[in-house]
PDB file of C-alpha atoms in Angstrom:
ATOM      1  CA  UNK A 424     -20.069  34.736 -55.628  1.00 55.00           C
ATOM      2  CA  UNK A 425     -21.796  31.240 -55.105  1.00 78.00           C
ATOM      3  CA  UNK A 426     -24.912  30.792 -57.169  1.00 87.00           C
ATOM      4  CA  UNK A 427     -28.513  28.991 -56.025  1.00 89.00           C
ATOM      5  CA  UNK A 428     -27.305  25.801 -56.425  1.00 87.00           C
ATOM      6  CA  UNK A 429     -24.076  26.273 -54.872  1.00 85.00           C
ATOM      7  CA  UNK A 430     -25.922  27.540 -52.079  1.00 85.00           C
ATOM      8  CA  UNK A 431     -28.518  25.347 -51.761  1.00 84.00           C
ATOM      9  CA  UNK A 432     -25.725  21.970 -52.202  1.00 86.00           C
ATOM     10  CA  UNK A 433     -24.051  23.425 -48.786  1.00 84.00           C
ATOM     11  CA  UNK A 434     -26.831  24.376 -47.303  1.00 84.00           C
ATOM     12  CA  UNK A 435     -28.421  20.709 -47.281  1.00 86.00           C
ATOM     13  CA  UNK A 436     -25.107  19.107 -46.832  1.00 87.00           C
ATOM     14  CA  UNK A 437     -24.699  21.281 -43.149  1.00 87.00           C
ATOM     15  CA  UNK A 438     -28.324  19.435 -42.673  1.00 87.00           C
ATOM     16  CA  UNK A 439     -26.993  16.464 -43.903  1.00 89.00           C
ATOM     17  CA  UNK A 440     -23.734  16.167 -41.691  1.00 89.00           C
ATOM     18  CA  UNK A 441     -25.678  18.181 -38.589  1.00 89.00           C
ATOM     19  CA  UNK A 442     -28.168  15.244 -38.375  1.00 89.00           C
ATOM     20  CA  UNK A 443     -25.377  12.718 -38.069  1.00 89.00           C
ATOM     21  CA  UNK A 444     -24.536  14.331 -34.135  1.00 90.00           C
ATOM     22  CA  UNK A 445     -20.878  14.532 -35.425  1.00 88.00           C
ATOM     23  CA  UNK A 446     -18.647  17.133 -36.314  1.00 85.00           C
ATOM     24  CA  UNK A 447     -16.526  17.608 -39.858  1.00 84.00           C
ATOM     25  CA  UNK A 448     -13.465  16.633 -38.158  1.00 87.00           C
ATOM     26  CA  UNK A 449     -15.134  13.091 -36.970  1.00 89.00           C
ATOM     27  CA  UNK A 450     -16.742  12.527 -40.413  1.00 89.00           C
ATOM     28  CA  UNK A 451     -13.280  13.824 -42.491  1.00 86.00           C
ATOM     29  CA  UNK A 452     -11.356  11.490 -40.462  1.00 88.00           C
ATOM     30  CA  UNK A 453     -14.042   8.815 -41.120  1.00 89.00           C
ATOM     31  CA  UNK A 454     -13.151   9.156 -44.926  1.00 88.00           C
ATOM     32  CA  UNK A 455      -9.780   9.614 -44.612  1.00 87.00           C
ATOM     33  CA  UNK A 456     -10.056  13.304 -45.468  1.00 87.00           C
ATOM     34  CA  UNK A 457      -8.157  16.470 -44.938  1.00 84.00           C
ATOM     35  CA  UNK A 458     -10.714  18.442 -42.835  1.00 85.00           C
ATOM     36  CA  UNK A 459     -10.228  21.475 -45.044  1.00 84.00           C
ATOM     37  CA  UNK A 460     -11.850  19.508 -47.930  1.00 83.00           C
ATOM     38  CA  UNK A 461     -15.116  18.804 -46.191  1.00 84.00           C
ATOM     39  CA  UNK A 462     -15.746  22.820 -44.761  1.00 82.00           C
ATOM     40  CA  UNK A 463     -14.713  24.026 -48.176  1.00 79.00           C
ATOM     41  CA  UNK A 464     -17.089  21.395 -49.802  1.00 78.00           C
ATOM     42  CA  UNK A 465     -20.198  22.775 -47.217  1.00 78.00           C
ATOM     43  CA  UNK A 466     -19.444  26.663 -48.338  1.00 75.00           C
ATOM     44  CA  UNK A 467     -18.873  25.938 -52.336  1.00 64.00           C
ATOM     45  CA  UNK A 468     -15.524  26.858 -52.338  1.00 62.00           C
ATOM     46  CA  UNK A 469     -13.824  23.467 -53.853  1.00 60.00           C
ATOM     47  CA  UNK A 470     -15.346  21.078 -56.179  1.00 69.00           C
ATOM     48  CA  UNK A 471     -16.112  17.327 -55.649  1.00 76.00           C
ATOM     49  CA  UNK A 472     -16.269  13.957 -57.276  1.00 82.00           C
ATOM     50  CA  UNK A 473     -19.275  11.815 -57.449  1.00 86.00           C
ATOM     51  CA  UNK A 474     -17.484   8.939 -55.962  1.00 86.00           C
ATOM     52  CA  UNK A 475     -16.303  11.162 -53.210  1.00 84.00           C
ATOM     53  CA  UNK A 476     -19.757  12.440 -52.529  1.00 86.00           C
ATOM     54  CA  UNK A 477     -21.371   9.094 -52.782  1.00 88.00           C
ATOM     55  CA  UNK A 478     -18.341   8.198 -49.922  1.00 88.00           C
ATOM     56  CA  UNK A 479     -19.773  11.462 -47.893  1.00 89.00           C
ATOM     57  CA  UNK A 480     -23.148  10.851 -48.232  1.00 89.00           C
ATOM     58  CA  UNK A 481     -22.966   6.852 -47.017  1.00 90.00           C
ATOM     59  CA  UNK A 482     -20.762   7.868 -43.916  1.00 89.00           C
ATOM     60  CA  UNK A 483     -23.930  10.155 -43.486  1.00 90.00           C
ATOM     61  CA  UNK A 484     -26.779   7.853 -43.491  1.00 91.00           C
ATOM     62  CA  UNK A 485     -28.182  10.528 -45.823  1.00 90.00           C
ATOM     63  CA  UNK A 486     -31.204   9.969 -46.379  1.00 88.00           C
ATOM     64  CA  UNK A 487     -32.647   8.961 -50.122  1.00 88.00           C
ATOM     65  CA  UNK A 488     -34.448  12.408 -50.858  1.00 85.00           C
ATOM     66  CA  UNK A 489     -31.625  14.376 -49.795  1.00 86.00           C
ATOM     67  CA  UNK A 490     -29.151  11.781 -51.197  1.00 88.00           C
ATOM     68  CA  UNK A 491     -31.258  12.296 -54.656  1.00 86.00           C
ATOM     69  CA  UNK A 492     -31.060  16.180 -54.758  1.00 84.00           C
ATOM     70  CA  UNK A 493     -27.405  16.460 -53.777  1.00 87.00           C
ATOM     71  CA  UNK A 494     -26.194  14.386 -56.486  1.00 86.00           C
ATOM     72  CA  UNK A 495     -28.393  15.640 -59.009  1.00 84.00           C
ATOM     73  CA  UNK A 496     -27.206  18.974 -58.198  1.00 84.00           C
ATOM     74  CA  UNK A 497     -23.255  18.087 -58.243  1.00 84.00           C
ATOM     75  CA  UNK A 498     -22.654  18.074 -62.030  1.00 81.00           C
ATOM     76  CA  UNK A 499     -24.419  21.521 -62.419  1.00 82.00           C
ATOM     77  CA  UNK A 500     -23.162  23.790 -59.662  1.00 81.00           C
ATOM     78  CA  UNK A 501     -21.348  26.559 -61.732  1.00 80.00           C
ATOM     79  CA  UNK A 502     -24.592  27.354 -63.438  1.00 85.00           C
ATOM     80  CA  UNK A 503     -26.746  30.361 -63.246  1.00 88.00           C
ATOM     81  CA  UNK A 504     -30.294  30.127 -63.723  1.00 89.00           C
ATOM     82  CA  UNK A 505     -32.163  26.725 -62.917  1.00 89.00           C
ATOM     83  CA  UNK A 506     -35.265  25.356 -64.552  1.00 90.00           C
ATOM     84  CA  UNK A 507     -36.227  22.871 -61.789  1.00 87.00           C
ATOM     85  CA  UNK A 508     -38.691  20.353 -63.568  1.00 87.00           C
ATOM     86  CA  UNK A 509     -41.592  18.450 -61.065  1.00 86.00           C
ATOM     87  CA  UNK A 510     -43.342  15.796 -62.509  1.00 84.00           C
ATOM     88  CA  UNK A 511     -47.071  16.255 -62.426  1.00 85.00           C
ATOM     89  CA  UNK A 512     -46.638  19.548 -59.824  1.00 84.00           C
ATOM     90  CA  UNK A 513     -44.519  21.031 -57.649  1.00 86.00           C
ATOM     91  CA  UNK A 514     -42.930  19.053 -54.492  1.00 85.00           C
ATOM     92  CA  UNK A 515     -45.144  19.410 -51.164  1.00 88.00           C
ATOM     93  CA  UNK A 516     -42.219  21.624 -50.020  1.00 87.00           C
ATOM     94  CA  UNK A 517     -40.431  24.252 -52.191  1.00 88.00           C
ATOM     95  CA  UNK A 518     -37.212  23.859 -50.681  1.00 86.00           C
ATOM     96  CA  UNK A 519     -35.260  26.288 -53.052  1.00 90.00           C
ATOM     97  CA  UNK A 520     -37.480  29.044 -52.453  1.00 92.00           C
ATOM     98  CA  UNK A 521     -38.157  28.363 -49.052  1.00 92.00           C
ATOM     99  CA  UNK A 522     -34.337  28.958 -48.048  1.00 90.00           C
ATOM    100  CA  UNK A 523     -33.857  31.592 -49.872  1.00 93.00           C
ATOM    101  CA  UNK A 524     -36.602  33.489 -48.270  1.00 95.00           C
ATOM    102  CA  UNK A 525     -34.875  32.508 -45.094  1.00 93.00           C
ATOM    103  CA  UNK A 526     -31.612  33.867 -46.215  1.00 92.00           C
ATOM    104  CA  UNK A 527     -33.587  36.863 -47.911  1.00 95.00           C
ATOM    105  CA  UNK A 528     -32.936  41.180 -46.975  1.00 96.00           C
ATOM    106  CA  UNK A 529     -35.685  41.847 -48.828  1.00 98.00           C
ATOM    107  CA  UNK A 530     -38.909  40.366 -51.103  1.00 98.00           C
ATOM    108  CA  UNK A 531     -40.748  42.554 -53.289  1.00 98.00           C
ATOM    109  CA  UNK A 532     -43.809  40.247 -54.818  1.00 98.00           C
ATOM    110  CA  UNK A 533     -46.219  40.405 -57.643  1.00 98.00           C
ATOM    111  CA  UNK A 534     -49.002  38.426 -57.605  1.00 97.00           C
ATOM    112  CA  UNK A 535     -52.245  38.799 -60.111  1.00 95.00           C
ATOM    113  CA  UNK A 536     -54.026  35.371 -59.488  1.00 95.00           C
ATOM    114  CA  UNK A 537     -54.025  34.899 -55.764  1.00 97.00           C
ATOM    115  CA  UNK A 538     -52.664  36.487 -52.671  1.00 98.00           C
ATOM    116  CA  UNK A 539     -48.883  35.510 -51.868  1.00 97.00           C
ATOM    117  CA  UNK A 540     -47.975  32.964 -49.924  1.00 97.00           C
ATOM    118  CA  UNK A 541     -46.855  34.622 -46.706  1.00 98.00           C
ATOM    119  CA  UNK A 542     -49.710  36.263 -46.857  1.00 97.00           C
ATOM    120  CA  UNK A 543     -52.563  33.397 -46.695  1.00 98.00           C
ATOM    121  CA  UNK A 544     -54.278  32.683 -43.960  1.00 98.00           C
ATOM    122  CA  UNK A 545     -54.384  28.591 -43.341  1.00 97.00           C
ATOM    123  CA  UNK A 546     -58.412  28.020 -44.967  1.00 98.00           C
ATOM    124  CA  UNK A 547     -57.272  30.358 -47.922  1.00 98.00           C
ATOM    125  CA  UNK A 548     -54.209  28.345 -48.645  1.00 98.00           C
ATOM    126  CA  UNK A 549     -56.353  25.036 -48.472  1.00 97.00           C
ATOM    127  CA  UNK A 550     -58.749  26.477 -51.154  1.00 97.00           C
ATOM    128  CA  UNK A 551     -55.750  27.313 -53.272  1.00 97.00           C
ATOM    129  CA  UNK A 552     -54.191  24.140 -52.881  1.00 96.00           C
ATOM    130  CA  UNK A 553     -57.179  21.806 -53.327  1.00 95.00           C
ATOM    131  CA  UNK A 554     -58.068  23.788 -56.168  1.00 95.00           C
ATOM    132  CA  UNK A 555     -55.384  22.497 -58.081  1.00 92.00           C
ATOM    133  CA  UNK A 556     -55.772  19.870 -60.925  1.00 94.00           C
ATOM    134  CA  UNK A 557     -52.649  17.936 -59.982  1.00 93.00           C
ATOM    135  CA  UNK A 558     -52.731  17.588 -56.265  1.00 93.00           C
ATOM    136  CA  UNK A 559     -53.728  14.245 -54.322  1.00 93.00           C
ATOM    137  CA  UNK A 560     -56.151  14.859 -51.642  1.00 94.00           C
ATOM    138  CA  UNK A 561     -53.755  12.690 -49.575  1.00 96.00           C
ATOM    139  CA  UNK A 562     -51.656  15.779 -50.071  1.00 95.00           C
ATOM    140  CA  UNK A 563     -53.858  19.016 -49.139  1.00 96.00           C
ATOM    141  CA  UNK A 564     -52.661  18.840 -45.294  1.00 97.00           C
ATOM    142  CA  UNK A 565     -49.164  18.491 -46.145  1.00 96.00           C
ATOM    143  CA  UNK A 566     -49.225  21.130 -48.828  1.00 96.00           C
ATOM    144  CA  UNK A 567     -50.770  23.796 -46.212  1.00 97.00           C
ATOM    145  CA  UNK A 568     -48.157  23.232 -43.355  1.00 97.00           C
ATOM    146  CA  UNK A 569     -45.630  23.432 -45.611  1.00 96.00           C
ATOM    147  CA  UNK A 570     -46.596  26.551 -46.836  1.00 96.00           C
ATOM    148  CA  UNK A 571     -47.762  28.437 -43.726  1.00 97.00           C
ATOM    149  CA  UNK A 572     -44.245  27.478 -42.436  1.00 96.00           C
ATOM    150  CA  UNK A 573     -42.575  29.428 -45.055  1.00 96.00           C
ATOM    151  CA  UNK A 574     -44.386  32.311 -43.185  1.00 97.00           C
ATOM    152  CA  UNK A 575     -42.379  32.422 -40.297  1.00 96.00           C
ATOM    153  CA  UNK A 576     -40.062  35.158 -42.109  1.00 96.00           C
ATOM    154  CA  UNK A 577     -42.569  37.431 -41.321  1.00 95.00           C
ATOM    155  CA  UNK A 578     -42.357  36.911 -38.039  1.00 92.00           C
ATOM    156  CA  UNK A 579     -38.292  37.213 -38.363  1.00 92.00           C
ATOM    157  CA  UNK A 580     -38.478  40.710 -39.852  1.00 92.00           C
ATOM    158  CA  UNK A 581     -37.685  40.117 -43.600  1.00 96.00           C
ATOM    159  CA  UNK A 582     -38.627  43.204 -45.163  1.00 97.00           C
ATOM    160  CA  UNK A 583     -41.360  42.637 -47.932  1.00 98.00           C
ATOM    161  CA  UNK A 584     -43.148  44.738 -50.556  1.00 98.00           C
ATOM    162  CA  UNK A 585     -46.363  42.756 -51.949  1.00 98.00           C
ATOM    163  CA  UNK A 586     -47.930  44.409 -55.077  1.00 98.00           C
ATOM    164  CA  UNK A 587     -51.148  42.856 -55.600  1.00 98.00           C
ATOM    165  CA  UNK A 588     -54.062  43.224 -58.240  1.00 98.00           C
ATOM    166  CA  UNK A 589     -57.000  44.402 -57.299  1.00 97.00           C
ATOM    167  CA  UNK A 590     -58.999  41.818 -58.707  1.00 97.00           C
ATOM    168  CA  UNK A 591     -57.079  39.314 -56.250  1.00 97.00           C
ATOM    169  CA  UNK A 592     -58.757  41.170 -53.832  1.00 97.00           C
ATOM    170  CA  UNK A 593     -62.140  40.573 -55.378  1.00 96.00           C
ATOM    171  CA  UNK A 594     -61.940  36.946 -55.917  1.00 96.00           C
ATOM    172  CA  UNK A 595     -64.008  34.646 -53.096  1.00 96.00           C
ATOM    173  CA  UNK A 596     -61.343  32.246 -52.581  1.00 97.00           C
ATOM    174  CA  UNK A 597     -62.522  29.779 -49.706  1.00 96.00           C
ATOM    175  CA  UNK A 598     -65.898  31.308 -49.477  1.00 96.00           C
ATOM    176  CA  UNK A 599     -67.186  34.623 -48.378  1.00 95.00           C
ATOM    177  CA  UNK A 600     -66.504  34.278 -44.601  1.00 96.00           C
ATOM    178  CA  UNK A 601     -62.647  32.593 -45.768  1.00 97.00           C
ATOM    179  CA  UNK A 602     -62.232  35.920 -48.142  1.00 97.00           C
ATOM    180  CA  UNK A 603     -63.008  38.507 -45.187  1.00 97.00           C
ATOM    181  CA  UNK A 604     -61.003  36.864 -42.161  1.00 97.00           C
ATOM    182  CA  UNK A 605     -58.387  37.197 -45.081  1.00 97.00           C
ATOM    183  CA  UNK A 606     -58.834  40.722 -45.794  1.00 97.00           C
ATOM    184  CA  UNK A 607     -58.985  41.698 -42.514  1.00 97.00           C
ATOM    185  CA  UNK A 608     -55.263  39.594 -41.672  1.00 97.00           C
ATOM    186  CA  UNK A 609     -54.315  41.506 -45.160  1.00 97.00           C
ATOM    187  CA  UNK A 610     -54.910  44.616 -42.919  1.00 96.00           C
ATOM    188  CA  UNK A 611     -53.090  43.719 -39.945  1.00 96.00           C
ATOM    189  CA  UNK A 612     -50.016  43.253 -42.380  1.00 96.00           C
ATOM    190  CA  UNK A 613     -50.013  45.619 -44.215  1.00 95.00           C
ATOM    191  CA  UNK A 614     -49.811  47.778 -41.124  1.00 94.00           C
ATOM    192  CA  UNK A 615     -46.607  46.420 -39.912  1.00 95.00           C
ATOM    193  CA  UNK A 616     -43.564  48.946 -40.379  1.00 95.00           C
ATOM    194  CA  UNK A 617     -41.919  46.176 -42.523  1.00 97.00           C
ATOM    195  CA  UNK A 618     -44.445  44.889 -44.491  1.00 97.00           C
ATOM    196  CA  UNK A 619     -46.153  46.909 -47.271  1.00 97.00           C
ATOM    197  CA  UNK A 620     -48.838  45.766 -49.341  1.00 98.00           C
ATOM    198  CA  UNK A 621     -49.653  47.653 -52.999  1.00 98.00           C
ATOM    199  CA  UNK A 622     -52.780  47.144 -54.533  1.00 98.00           C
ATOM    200  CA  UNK A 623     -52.915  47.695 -58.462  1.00 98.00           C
ATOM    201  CA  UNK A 624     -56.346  48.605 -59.387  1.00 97.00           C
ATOM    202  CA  UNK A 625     -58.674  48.007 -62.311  1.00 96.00           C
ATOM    203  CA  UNK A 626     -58.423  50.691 -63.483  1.00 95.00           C
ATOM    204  CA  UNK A 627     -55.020  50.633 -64.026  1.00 95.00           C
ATOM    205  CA  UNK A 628     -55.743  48.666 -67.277  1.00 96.00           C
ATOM    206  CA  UNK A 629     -53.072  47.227 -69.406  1.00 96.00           C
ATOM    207  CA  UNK A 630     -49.672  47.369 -66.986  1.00 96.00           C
ATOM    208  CA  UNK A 631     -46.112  46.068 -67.271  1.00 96.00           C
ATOM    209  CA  UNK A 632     -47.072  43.289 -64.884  1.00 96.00           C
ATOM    210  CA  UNK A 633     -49.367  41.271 -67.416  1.00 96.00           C
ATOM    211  CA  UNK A 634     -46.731  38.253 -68.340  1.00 95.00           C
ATOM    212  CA  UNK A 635     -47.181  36.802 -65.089  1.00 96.00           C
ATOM    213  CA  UNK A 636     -46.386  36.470 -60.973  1.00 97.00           C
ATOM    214  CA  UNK A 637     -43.050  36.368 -59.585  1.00 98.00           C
ATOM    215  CA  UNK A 638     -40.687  37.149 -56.746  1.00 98.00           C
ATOM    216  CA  UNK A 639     -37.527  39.398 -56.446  1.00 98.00           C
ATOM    217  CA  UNK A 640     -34.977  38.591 -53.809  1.00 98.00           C
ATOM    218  CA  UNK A 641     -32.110  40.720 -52.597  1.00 97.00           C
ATOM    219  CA  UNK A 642     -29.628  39.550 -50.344  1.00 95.00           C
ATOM    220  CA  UNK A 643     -26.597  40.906 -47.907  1.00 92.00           C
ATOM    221  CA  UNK A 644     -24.022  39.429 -49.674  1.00 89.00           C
ATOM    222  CA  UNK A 645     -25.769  37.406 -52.759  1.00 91.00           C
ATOM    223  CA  UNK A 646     -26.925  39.054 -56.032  1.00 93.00           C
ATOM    224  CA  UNK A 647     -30.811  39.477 -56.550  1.00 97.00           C
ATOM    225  CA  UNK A 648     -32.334  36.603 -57.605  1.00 97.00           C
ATOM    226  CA  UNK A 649     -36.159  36.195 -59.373  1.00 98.00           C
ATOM    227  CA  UNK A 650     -38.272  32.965 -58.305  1.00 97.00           C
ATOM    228  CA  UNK A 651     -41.497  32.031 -60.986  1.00 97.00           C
ATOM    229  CA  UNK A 652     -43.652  29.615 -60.107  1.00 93.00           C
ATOM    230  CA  UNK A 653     -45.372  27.348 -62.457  1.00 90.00           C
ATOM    231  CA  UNK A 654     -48.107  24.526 -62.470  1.00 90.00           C
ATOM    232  CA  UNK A 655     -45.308  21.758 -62.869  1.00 89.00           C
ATOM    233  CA  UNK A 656     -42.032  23.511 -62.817  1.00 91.00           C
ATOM    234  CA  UNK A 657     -40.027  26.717 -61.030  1.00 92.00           C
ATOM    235  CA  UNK A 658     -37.548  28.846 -62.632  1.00 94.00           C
ATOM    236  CA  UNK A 659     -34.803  30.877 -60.817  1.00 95.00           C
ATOM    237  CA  UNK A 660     -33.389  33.563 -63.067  1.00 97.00           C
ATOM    238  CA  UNK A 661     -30.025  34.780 -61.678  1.00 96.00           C
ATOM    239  CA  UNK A 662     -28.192  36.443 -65.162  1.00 95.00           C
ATOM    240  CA  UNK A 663     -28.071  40.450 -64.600  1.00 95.00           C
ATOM    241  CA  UNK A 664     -29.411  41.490 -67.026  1.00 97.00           C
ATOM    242  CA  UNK A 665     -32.837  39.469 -66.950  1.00 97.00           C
ATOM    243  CA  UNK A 666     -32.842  40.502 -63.559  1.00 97.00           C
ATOM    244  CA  UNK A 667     -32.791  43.828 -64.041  1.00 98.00           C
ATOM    245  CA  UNK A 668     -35.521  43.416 -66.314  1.00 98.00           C
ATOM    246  CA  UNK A 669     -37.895  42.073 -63.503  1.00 98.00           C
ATOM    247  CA  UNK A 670     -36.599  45.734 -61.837  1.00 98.00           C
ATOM    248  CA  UNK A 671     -38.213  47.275 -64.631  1.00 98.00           C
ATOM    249  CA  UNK A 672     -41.264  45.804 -64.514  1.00 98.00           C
ATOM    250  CA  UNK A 673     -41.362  46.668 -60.424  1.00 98.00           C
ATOM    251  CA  UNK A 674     -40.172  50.296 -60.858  1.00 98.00           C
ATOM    252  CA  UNK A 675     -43.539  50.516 -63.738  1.00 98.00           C
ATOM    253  CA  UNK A 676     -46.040  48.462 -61.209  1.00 98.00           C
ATOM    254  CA  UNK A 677     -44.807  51.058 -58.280  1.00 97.00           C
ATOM    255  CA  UNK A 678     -45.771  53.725 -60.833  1.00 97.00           C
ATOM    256  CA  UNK A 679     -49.067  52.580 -61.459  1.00 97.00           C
ATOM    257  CA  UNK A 680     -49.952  51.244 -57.797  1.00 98.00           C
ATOM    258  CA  UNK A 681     -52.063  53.205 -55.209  1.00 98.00           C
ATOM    259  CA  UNK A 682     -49.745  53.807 -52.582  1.00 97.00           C
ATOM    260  CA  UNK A 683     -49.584  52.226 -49.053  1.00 95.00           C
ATOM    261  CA  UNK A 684     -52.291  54.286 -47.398  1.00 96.00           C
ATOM    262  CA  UNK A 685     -54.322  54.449 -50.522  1.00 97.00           C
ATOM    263  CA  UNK A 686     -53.653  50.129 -50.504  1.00 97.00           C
ATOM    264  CA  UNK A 687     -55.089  50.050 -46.826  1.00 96.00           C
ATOM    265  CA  UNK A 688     -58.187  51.940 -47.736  1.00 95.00           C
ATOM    266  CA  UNK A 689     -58.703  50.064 -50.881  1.00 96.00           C
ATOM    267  CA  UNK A 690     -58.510  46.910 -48.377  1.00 96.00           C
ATOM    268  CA  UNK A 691     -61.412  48.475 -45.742  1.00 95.00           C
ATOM    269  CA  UNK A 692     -63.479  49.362 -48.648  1.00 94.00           C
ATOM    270  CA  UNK A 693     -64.016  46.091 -49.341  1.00 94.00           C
ATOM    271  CA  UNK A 694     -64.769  45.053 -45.639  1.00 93.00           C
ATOM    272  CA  UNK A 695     -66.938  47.764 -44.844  1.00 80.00           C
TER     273      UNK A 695
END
């Protein structure tokens, strides 16, 4: 079964060859290829030389980011698990976890710093972002339309389970009037039938979730994979068995959440 970087190598290269307005047989015929050896390079299921990429990727017009991130990928794609290392901070646009919340059944998130992603409300992401010690100003914009776009699996139906600490809930992030237009959107998701939201209260104490945010992914036909976010780096765990140990930890936060009614009044208490 292909990995995340299997996956995400065809993924861009259908982007890659799409963009060109031609078809694999065009391009394959282009390299002097069989054009069996271009669709089973696009779903992962045959390996290729550098040389032979570079070929690809010049018929392509590729351009240099994509160009970049294809051939940095090649040499590793048999690997589980990726530590993806960004410089000063992460890339305006986290295209790893981005597609795989598009190709996502299911995301169950923890979060204990600040609301979830597809959760914010534009003026709360822009607090979050231009809070941060490594972003350029030049930046903030970008940085919030990338994100809110991420939301749009929301609107597609992908089923998601946010558990939440309380004190998330507490924190004035944007300002007073930012914090209750984004309790009150809270609301409105937590009330749709796919979307659940699970707050974990104070009182909860010490809990299995205190080593730190992260998101578990479940697929149709891919294994579960775990996304963790850092300041300058992401890590995608995708081994079984430290998988399953993010389980765990869910199964104990589910234990020690209020449940989804009990979540929704938690929520209006604070509006009220």
């Amino acid at each position: 079964m292909k990995n995340v970087r299997a996956r995400e190598f065809g993924e861009v290269l259908r982007v890659v060859i799409a963009d060109t307005g031609m078809n694999s047989r065009a391009i394959a015929e282009m390299l002097d290829w069989e054009e069996r050896k271009l669709v089973d390079l696009i779903n992962g299921d045959a390996g290729v030389s550098e040389r032979d990429l570079a070929l690809l990727l010049g018929v392509c017009r590729t351009p240099a980011e994509d160009r970049d991130r294809l051939l940095a990928v090649l040499p590793h794609l048999g690997r589980r698990g990726w530590w993806q290392e960004h410089g000063a901070c992460a890339p305006i646009r986290q295209r790893t976890l981005a597609e795989h919340e598009r190709m996502a059944r299911k995301l169950v998130s923890w979060q204990l710093s600040h609301l979830h992603t597809l959760m914010q409300l534009q003026e709360y992401t822009r607090a979050v972002v231009r809070a941060g010690a490594n972003v350029p100003e030049s930046e903030v914009d970008a940085r919030v339309e990338a994100r809110t776009a991420r939301q749009v699996v929301l609107r597609l139906g992908l089923q998601c389970v946010f558990y939440v600490h309380e004190s998330v809930l507490l924190a004035p992030v944007g300002g007073h009037e930012v914090m209750e237009a984004q309790l009150q959107h809270l609301q409105r998701l937590a009330r749709r039938p796919h979307v659940e939201v699970r707050v974990v209260p104070l009182a909860a104490g010490a809990h299995a979730g205190l080593a730190g945010a992260f998101d578990l992914l479940t697929f149709e036909r891919y294994d579960p994979v775990v996304f963790v976010e850092n300041e300058n780096s992401s890590l995608v765990v995708e081994e079984p068995a430290a998988v399953a140990a993010y389980q765990r930890v869910v199964e104990a936060l589910d234990g020690v959440a209020l449940d989804r009614e009990e979540s929704l009044g938690s929520i209006g208490q604070l509006l009220a």
